[in-house]
PDB file of C-alpha atoms and ligand atoms in Angstrom:
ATOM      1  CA  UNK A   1     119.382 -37.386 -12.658  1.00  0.00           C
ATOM      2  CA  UNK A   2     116.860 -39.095 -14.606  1.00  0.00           C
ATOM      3  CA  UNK A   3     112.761 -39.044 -13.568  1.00  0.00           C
ATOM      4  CA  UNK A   4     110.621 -41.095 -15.198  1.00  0.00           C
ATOM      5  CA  UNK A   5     106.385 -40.297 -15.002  1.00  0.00           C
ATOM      6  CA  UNK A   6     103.446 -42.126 -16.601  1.00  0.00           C
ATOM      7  CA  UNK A   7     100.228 -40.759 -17.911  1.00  0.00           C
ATOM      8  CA  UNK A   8      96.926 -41.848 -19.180  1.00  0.00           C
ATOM      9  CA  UNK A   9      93.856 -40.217 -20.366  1.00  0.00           C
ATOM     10  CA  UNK A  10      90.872 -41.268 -21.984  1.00  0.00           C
ATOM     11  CA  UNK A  11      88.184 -39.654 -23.648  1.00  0.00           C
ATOM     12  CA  UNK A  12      84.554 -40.356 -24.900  1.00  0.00           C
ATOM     13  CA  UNK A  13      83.793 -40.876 -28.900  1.00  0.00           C
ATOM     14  CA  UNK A  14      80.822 -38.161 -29.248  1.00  0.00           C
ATOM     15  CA  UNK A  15      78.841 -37.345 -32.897  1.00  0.00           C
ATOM     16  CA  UNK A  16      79.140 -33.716 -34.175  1.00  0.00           C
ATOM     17  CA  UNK A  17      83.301 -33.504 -32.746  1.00  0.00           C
ATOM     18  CA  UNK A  18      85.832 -33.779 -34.354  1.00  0.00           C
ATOM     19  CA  UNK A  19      89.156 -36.144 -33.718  1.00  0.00           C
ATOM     20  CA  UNK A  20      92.501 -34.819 -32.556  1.00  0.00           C
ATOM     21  CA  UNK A  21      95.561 -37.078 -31.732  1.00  0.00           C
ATOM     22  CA  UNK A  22      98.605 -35.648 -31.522  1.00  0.00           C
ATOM     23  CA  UNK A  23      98.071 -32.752 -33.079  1.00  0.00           C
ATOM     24  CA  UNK A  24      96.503 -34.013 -35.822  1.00  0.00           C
ATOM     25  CA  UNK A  25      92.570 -34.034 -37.208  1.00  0.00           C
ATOM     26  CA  UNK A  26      92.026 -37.276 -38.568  1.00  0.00           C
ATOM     27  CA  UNK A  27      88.539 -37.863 -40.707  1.00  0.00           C
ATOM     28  CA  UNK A  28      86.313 -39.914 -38.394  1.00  0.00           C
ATOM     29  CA  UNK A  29      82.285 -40.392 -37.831  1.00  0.00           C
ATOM     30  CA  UNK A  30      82.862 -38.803 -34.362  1.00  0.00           C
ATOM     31  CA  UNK A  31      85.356 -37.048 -32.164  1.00  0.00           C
ATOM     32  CA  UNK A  32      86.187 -37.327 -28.752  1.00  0.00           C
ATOM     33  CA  UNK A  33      84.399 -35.271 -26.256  1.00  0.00           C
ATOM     34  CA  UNK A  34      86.113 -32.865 -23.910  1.00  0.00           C
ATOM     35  CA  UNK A  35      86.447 -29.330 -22.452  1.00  0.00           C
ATOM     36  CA  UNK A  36      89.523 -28.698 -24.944  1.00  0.00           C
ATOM     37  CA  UNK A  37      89.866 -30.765 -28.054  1.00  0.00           C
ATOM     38  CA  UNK A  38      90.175 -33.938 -25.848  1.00  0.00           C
ATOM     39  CA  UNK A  39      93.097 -34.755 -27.672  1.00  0.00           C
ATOM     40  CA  UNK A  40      93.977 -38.024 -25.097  1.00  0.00           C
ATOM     41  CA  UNK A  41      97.657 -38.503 -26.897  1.00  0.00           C
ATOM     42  CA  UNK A  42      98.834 -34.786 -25.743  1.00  0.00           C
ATOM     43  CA  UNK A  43      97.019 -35.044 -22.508  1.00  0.00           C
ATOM     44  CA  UNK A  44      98.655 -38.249 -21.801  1.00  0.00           C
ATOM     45  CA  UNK A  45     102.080 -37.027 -22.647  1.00  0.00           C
ATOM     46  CA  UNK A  46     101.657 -33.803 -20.517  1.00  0.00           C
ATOM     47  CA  UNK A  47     100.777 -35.942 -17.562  1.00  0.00           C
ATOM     48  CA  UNK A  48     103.986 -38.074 -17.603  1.00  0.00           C
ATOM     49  CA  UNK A  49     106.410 -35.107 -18.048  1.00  0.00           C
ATOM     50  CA  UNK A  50     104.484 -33.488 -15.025  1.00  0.00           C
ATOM     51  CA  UNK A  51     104.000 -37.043 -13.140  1.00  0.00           C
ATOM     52  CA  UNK A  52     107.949 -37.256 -13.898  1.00  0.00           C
ATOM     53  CA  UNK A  53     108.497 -33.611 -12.356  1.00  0.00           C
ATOM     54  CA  UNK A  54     106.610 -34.645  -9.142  1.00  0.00           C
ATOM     55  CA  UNK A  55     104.236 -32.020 -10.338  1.00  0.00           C
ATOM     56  CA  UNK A  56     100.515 -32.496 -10.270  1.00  0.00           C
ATOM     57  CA  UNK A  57      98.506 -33.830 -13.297  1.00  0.00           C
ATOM     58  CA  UNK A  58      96.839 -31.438 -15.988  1.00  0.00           C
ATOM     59  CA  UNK A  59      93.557 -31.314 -14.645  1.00  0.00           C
ATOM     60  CA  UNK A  60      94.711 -28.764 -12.205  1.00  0.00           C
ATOM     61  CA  UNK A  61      96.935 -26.965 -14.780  1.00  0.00           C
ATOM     62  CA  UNK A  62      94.040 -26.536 -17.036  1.00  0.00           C
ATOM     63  CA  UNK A  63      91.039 -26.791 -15.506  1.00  0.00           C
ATOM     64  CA  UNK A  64      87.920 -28.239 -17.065  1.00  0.00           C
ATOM     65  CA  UNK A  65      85.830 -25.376 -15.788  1.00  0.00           C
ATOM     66  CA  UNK A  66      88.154 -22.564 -16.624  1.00  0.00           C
ATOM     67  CA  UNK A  67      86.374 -20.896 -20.179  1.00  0.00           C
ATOM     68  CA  UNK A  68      89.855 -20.338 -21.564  1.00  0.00           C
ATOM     69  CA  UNK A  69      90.512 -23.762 -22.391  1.00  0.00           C
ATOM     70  CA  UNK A  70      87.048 -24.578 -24.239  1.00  0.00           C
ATOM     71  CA  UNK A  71      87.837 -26.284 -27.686  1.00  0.00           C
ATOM     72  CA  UNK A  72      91.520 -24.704 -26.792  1.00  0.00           C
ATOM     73  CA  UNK A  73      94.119 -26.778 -28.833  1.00  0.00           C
ATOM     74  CA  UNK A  74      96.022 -29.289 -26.327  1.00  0.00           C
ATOM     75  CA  UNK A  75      99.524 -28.507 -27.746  1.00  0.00           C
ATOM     76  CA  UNK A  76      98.772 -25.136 -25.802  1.00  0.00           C
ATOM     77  CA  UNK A  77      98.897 -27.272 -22.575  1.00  0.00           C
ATOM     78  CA  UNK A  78     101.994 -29.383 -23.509  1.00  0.00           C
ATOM     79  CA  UNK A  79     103.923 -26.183 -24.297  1.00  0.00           C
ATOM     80  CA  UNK A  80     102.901 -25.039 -20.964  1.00  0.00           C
ATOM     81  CA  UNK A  81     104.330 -28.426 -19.918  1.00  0.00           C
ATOM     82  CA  UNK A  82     107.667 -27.835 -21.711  1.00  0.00           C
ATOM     83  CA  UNK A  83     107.660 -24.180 -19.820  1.00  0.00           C
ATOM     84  CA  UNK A  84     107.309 -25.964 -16.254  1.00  0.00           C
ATOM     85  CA  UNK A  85     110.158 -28.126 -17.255  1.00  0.00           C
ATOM     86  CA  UNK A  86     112.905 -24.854 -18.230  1.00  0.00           C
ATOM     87  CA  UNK A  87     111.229 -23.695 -14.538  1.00  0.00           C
ATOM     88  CA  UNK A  88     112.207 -26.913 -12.977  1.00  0.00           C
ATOM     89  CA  UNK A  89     115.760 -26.501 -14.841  1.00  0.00           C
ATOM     90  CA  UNK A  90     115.177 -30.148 -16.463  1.00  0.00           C
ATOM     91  CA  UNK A  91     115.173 -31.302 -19.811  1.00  0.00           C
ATOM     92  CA  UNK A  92     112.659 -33.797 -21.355  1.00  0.00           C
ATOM     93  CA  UNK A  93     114.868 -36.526 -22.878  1.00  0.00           C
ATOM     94  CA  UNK A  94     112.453 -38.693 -24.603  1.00  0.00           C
ATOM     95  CA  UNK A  95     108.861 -39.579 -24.245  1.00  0.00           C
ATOM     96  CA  UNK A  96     107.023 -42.634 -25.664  1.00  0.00           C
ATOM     97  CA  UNK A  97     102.944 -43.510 -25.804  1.00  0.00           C
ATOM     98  CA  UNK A  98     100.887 -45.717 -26.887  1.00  0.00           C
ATOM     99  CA  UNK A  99      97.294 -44.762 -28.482  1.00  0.00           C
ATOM    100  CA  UNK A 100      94.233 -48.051 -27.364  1.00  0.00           C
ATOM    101  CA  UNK A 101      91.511 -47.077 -30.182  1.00  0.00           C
ATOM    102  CA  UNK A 102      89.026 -49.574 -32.046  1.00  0.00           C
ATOM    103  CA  UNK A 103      89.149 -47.544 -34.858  1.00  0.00           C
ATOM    104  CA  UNK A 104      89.833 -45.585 -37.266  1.00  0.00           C
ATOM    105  CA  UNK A 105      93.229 -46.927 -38.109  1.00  0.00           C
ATOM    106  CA  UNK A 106      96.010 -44.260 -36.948  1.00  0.00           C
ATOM    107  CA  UNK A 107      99.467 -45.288 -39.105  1.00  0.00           C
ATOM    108  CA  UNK A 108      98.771 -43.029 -41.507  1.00  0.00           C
ATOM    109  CA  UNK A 109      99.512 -40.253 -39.196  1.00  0.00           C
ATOM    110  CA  UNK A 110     101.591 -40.983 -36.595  1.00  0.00           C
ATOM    111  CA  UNK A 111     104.660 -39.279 -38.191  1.00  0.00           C
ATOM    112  CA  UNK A 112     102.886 -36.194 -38.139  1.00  0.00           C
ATOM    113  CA  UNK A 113     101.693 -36.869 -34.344  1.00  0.00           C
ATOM    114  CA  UNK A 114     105.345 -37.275 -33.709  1.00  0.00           C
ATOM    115  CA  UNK A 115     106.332 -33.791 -35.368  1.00  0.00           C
ATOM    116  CA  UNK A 116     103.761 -31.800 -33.532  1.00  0.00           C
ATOM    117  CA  UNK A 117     104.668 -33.525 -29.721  1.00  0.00           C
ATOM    118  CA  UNK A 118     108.084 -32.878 -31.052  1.00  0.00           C
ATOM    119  CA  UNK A 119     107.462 -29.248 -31.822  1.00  0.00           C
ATOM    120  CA  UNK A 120     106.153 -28.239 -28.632  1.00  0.00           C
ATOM    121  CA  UNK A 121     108.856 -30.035 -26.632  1.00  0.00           C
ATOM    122  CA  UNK A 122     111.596 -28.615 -28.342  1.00  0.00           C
ATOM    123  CA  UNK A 123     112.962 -31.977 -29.165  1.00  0.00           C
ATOM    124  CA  UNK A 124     113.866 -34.329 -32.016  1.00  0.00           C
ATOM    125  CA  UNK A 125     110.932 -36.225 -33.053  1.00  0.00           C
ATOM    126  CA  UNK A 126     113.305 -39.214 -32.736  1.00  0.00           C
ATOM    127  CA  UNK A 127     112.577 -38.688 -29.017  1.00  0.00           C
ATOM    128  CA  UNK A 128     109.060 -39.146 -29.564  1.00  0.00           C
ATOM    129  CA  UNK A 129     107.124 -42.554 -29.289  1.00  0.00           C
ATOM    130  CA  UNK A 130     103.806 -42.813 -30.754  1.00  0.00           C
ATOM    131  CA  UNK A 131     102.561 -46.286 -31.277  1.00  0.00           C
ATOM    132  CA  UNK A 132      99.051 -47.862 -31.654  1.00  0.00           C
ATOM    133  CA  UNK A 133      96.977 -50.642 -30.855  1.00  0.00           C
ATOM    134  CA  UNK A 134      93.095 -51.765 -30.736  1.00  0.00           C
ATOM    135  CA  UNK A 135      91.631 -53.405 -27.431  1.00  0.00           C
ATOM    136  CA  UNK A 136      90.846 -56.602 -29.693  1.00  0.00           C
ATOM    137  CA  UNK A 137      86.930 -55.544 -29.922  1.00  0.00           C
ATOM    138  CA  UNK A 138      86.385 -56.314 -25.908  1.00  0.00           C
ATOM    139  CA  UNK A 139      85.367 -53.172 -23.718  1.00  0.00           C
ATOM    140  CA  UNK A 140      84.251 -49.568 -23.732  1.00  0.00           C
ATOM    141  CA  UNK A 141      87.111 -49.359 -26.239  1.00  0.00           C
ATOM    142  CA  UNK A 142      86.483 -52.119 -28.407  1.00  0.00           C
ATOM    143  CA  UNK A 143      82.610 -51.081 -28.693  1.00  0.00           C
ATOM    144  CA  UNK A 144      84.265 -47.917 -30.053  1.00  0.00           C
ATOM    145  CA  UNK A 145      83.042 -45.426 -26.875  1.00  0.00           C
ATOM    146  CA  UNK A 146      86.280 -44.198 -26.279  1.00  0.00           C
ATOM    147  CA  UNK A 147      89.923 -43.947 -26.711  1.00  0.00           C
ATOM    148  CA  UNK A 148      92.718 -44.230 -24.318  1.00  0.00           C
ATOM    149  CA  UNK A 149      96.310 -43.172 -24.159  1.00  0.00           C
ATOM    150  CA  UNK A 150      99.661 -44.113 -22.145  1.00  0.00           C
ATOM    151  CA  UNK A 151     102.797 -42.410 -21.871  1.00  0.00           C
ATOM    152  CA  UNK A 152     105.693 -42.588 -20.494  1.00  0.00           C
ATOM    153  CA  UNK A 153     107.978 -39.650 -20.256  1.00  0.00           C
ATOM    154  CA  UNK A 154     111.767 -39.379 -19.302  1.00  0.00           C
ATOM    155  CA  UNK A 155     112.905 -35.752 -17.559  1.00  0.00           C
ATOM    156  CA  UNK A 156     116.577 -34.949 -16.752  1.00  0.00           C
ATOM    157  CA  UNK A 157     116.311 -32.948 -13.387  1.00  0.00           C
ATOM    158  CA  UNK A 158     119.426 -31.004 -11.626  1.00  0.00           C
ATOM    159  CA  UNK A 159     118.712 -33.459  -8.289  1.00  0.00           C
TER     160      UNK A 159
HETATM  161 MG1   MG B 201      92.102 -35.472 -21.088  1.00  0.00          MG
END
């Protein structure tokens, strides 16, 4: 049978970090701020593959306060996430997300975002959805504090 889960994430836009989405470090005046490399794309993609397992989110996979995961890359966490699955006896089929950032502009590298979600979930990066958008200048987004992600993640599950 089919589950379907949701994630989001967002993350503050600090000075002196830098910026990781999907996988990828893209050359930007600041980074987001986190315990890991706040990469919001992975974390929102791990939470709909566990939201779709019944499973609970990230946060208490990887905790914030736990030293091991300080500036730790966040495709650690979604291979963790692709481990839970094989324990579960599922199979991700596809997952899609959607990246809500003023700036800097993200085309340019969402192939490679796709690869490295791709890679870590053992799947064709056909399966993988990565679009983008801005928040049209209004909110913390639009002033540039921030950057969100949604995802939505389809698991095959014996029952
Ligand atoms: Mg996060």
């Amino acid at each position: 049978m089919n589950h379907i889960g949701i994630g989001y994430d967002v993350h503050r836009l600090a000075e002196g970090r830098k910026l990781v989405l999907g996988g990828v470090e893209i050359p930007h005046s600041k980074g987001l701020d986190g315990h890991s490399d706040a990469d919001v794309l992975m974390h929102a993609v791990c939470d709909a593959i566990l939201g779709a397992m019944g499973e609970k989110d990230i946060g208490h996979l990887f905790p914030n306060t736990d030293p091991r995961w300080h500036n730790a890359p966040s495709r650690l966490f979604l291979k963790e996430v692709a481990r839970q699955v094989s324990f579960h006896d599922g199979r991700v089929i596809n997952v899609d997300a959607t990246l809500i950032a003023e700036e800097p502009k993200i085309s340019a590298y969402i192939a490679a975002m796709k690869e490295n979600i791709a890679r870590e979930l053992d799947l064709n990066p056909r399966r993988v959805g990565v679009k983008a958008t801005t928040n049209e200048q209004i909110g913390f987004i639009g002033r540039g504090e921030g950057i969100a992600a949604m995802a939505v993640a389809c698991v095959e599950l014996p029952k």
